[in-house]
């Protein structure tokens, strides 16, 4: 099957818009509401869009985040993403969305930098793949 370049571009654009939104609103939002659950899930959704965009170039698609994360970690070892970190992010996001779990400030702070590094790495990688096409 052909690589869906338009979908990859769309996912990248959506992720970049999410990054911009989180940069402009994060500090004020965090201070005002202290709802770290929302900030966490927002970052996770950005991360997922970028992972899905990158997987398009491998002609891989999965309906489950766990499978996509596993595929990514096995097939893109050069990017040095940690499986346990991705899996924990996924499980925490699911706990928030399906169990109403609240993310504490300490927990958010322990993942904030990981999200930034992973998102920045994926943005660069997806842009590189698009430039090659």
PDB file of N, CA, C and O in Angstrom, residues 7-41:
ATOM      1  N   UNK A   7      -2.128  12.231   4.967  1.00  0.00           N
ATOM      2  CA  UNK A   7      -2.456  11.926   6.359  1.00  0.00           C
ATOM      3  C   UNK A   7      -1.280  12.226   7.271  1.00  0.00           C
ATOM      4  O   UNK A   7      -1.455  12.794   8.349  1.00  0.00           O
ATOM      5  N   UNK A   8      -0.079  11.889   6.845  1.00  0.00           N
ATOM      6  CA  UNK A   8       1.114  12.186   7.644  1.00  0.00           C
ATOM      7  C   UNK A   8       1.248  13.695   7.857  1.00  0.00           C
ATOM      8  O   UNK A   8       1.523  14.154   8.973  1.00  0.00           O
ATOM      9  N   UNK A   9       1.040  14.462   6.803  1.00  0.00           N
ATOM     10  CA  UNK A   9       1.106  15.927   6.908  1.00  0.00           C
ATOM     11  C   UNK A   9       0.025  16.453   7.846  1.00  0.00           C
ATOM     12  O   UNK A   9       0.273  17.351   8.648  1.00  0.00           O
ATOM     13  N   UNK A  10      -1.161  15.917   7.728  1.00  0.00           N
ATOM     14  CA  UNK A  10      -2.282  16.349   8.564  1.00  0.00           C
ATOM     15  C   UNK A  10      -2.021  16.034  10.036  1.00  0.00           C
ATOM     16  O   UNK A  10      -2.279  16.869  10.916  1.00  0.00           O
ATOM     17  N   UNK A  11      -1.529  14.839  10.311  1.00  0.00           N
ATOM     18  CA  UNK A  11      -1.219  14.470  11.695  1.00  0.00           C
ATOM     19  C   UNK A  11      -0.114  15.359  12.257  1.00  0.00           C
ATOM     20  O   UNK A  11      -0.182  15.803  13.414  1.00  0.00           O
ATOM     21  N   UNK A  12       0.913  15.626  11.456  1.00  0.00           N
ATOM     22  CA  UNK A  12       1.991  16.517  11.886  1.00  0.00           C
ATOM     23  C   UNK A  12       1.452  17.907  12.175  1.00  0.00           C
ATOM     24  O   UNK A  12       1.757  18.491  13.220  1.00  0.00           O
ATOM     25  N   UNK A  13       0.648  18.448  11.271  1.00  0.00           N
ATOM     26  CA  UNK A  13       0.084  19.785  11.467  1.00  0.00           C
ATOM     27  C   UNK A  13      -0.773  19.853  12.728  1.00  0.00           C
ATOM     28  O   UNK A  13      -0.670  20.791  13.516  1.00  0.00           O
ATOM     29  N   UNK A  14      -1.599  18.859  12.928  1.00  0.00           N
ATOM     30  CA  UNK A  14      -2.443  18.812  14.116  1.00  0.00           C
ATOM     31  C   UNK A  14      -1.599  18.740  15.386  1.00  0.00           C
ATOM     32  O   UNK A  14      -1.888  19.418  16.381  1.00  0.00           O
ATOM     33  N   UNK A  15      -0.544  17.939  15.330  1.00  0.00           N
ATOM     34  CA  UNK A  15       0.349  17.824  16.487  1.00  0.00           C
ATOM     35  C   UNK A  15       1.045  19.154  16.759  1.00  0.00           C
ATOM     36  O   UNK A  15       1.151  19.589  17.918  1.00  0.00           O
ATOM     37  N   UNK A  16       1.528  19.815  15.716  1.00  0.00           N
ATOM     38  CA  UNK A  16       2.195  21.105  15.888  1.00  0.00           C
ATOM     39  C   UNK A  16       1.254  22.152  16.453  1.00  0.00           C
ATOM     40  O   UNK A  16       1.650  22.977  17.291  1.00  0.00           O
ATOM     41  N   UNK A  17       0.004  22.130  16.004  1.00  0.00           N
ATOM     42  CA  UNK A  17      -0.988  23.054  16.560  1.00  0.00           C
ATOM     43  C   UNK A  17      -1.220  22.755  18.038  1.00  0.00           C
ATOM     44  O   UNK A  17      -1.376  23.669  18.858  1.00  0.00           O
ATOM     45  N   UNK A  18      -1.234  21.477  18.397  1.00  0.00           N
ATOM     46  CA  UNK A  18      -1.370  21.087  19.797  1.00  0.00           C
ATOM     47  C   UNK A  18      -0.200  21.551  20.622  1.00  0.00           C
ATOM     48  O   UNK A  18      -0.366  22.021  21.760  1.00  0.00           O
ATOM     49  N   UNK A  19       1.000  21.449  20.065  1.00  0.00           N
ATOM     50  CA  UNK A  19       2.203  21.915  20.763  1.00  0.00           C
ATOM     51  C   UNK A  19       2.106  23.419  21.001  1.00  0.00           C
ATOM     52  O   UNK A  19       2.380  23.900  22.104  1.00  0.00           O
ATOM     53  N   UNK A  20       1.727  24.164  19.968  1.00  0.00           N
ATOM     54  CA  UNK A  20       1.592  25.622  20.108  1.00  0.00           C
ATOM     55  C   UNK A  20       0.546  25.980  21.159  1.00  0.00           C
ATOM     56  O   UNK A  20       0.741  26.871  21.967  1.00  0.00           O
ATOM     57  N   UNK A  21      -0.578  25.285  21.124  1.00  0.00           N
ATOM     58  CA  UNK A  21      -1.627  25.537  22.113  1.00  0.00           C
ATOM     59  C   UNK A  21      -1.122  25.253  23.519  1.00  0.00           C
ATOM     60  O   UNK A  21      -1.339  26.036  24.444  1.00  0.00           O
ATOM     61  N   UNK A  22      -0.421  24.150  23.680  1.00  0.00           N
ATOM     62  CA  UNK A  22       0.048  23.794  25.018  1.00  0.00           C
ATOM     63  C   UNK A  22       1.104  24.774  25.508  1.00  0.00           C
ATOM     64  O   UNK A  22       1.156  25.087  26.691  1.00  0.00           O
ATOM     65  N   UNK A  23       1.930  25.282  24.596  1.00  0.00           N
ATOM     66  CA  UNK A  23       2.935  26.276  24.990  1.00  0.00           C
ATOM     67  C   UNK A  23       2.278  27.579  25.427  1.00  0.00           C
ATOM     68  O   UNK A  23       2.687  28.192  26.405  1.00  0.00           O
ATOM     69  N   UNK A  24       1.265  27.999  24.697  1.00  0.00           N
ATOM     70  CA  UNK A  24       0.635  29.290  24.994  1.00  0.00           C
ATOM     71  C   UNK A  24      -0.281  29.232  26.203  1.00  0.00           C
ATOM     72  O   UNK A  24      -0.450  30.217  26.902  1.00  0.00           O
ATOM     73  N   UNK A  25      -0.857  28.067  26.451  1.00  0.00           N
ATOM     74  CA  UNK A  25      -1.842  28.013  27.528  1.00  0.00           C
ATOM     75  C   UNK A  25      -1.394  27.231  28.754  1.00  0.00           C
ATOM     76  O   UNK A  25      -2.000  27.336  29.806  1.00  0.00           O
ATOM     77  N   UNK A  26      -0.328  26.461  28.628  1.00  0.00           N
ATOM     78  CA  UNK A  26       0.047  25.541  29.699  1.00  0.00           C
ATOM     79  C   UNK A  26       0.284  26.224  31.033  1.00  0.00           C
ATOM     80  O   UNK A  26      -0.324  25.857  32.031  1.00  0.00           O
ATOM     81  N   UNK A  27       1.169  27.195  31.074  1.00  0.00           N
ATOM     82  CA  UNK A  27       1.483  27.837  32.342  1.00  0.00           C
ATOM     83  C   UNK A  27       0.271  28.438  33.010  1.00  0.00           C
ATOM     84  O   UNK A  27      -0.002  28.191  34.186  1.00  0.00           O
ATOM     85  N   UNK A  28      -0.498  29.204  32.248  1.00  0.00           N
ATOM     86  CA  UNK A  28      -1.696  29.839  32.797  1.00  0.00           C
ATOM     87  C   UNK A  28      -2.730  28.794  33.196  1.00  0.00           C
ATOM     88  O   UNK A  28      -3.341  28.881  34.258  1.00  0.00           O
ATOM     89  N   UNK A  29      -2.900  27.796  32.358  1.00  0.00           N
ATOM     90  CA  UNK A  29      -3.891  26.763  32.646  1.00  0.00           C
ATOM     91  C   UNK A  29      -3.513  25.974  33.890  1.00  0.00           C
ATOM     92  O   UNK A  29      -4.336  25.734  34.758  1.00  0.00           O
ATOM     93  N   UNK A  30      -2.247  25.583  33.965  1.00  0.00           N
ATOM     94  CA  UNK A  30      -1.791  24.814  35.130  1.00  0.00           C
ATOM     95  C   UNK A  30      -1.983  25.617  36.415  1.00  0.00           C
ATOM     96  O   UNK A  30      -2.454  25.088  37.414  1.00  0.00           O
ATOM     97  N   UNK A  31      -1.605  26.872  36.383  1.00  0.00           N
ATOM     98  CA  UNK A  31      -1.715  27.705  37.589  1.00  0.00           C
ATOM     99  C   UNK A  31      -3.167  27.947  37.979  1.00  0.00           C
ATOM    100  O   UNK A  31      -3.509  27.965  39.145  1.00  0.00           O
ATOM    101  N   UNK A  32      -4.005  28.131  36.977  1.00  0.00           N
ATOM    102  CA  UNK A  32      -5.411  28.448  37.242  1.00  0.00           C
ATOM    103  C   UNK A  32      -6.190  27.236  37.745  1.00  0.00           C
ATOM    104  O   UNK A  32      -6.908  27.319  38.738  1.00  0.00           O
ATOM    105  N   UNK A  33      -6.059  26.113  37.056  1.00  0.00           N
ATOM    106  CA  UNK A  33      -6.909  24.963  37.386  1.00  0.00           C
ATOM    107  C   UNK A  33      -6.197  23.843  38.136  1.00  0.00           C
ATOM    108  O   UNK A  33      -6.852  23.036  38.788  1.00  0.00           O
ATOM    109  N   UNK A  34      -4.889  23.780  37.976  1.00  0.00           N
ATOM    110  CA  UNK A  34      -4.105  22.677  38.549  1.00  0.00           C
ATOM    111  C   UNK A  34      -4.629  21.319  38.068  1.00  0.00           C
ATOM    112  O   UNK A  34      -4.517  20.321  38.750  1.00  0.00           O
ATOM    113  N   UNK A  35      -5.189  21.297  36.866  1.00  0.00           N
ATOM    114  CA  UNK A  35      -5.688  20.055  36.291  1.00  0.00           C
ATOM    115  C   UNK A  35      -4.587  19.437  35.435  1.00  0.00           C
ATOM    116  O   UNK A  35      -4.551  19.592  34.218  1.00  0.00           O
ATOM    117  N   UNK A  36      -3.692  18.738  36.078  1.00  0.00           N
ATOM    118  CA  UNK A  36      -2.575  18.121  35.380  1.00  0.00           C
ATOM    119  C   UNK A  36      -3.031  16.930  34.543  1.00  0.00           C
ATOM    120  O   UNK A  36      -2.334  16.532  33.611  1.00  0.00           O
ATOM    121  N   UNK A  37      -4.178  16.392  34.847  1.00  0.00           N
ATOM    122  CA  UNK A  37      -4.729  15.284  34.059  1.00  0.00           C
ATOM    123  C   UNK A  37      -4.990  15.744  32.631  1.00  0.00           C
ATOM    124  O   UNK A  37      -4.681  15.037  31.671  1.00  0.00           O
ATOM    125  N   UNK A  38      -5.555  16.935  32.492  1.00  0.00           N
ATOM    126  CA  UNK A  38      -5.843  17.470  31.165  1.00  0.00           C
ATOM    127  C   UNK A  38      -4.548  17.715  30.400  1.00  0.00           C
ATOM    128  O   UNK A  38      -4.429  17.347  29.226  1.00  0.00           O
ATOM    129  N   UNK A  39      -3.575  18.321  31.045  1.00  0.00           N
ATOM    130  CA  UNK A  39      -2.301  18.626  30.391  1.00  0.00           C
ATOM    131  C   UNK A  39      -1.615  17.328  29.965  1.00  0.00           C
ATOM    132  O   UNK A  39      -1.080  17.230  28.861  1.00  0.00           O
ATOM    133  N   UNK A  40      -1.650  16.325  30.820  1.00  0.00           N
ATOM    134  CA  UNK A  40      -1.030  15.035  30.516  1.00  0.00           C
ATOM    135  C   UNK A  40      -1.681  14.389  29.292  1.00  0.00           C
ATOM    136  O   UNK A  40      -0.989  13.959  28.371  1.00  0.00           O
ATOM    137  N   UNK A  41      -3.003  14.324  29.292  1.00  0.00           N
ATOM    138  CA  UNK A  41      -3.681  13.672  28.161  1.00  0.00           C
ATOM    139  C   UNK A  41      -3.512  14.465  26.870  1.00  0.00           C
ATOM    140  O   UNK A  41      -3.405  13.879  25.791  1.00  0.00           O
TER     141      UNK A  41
END
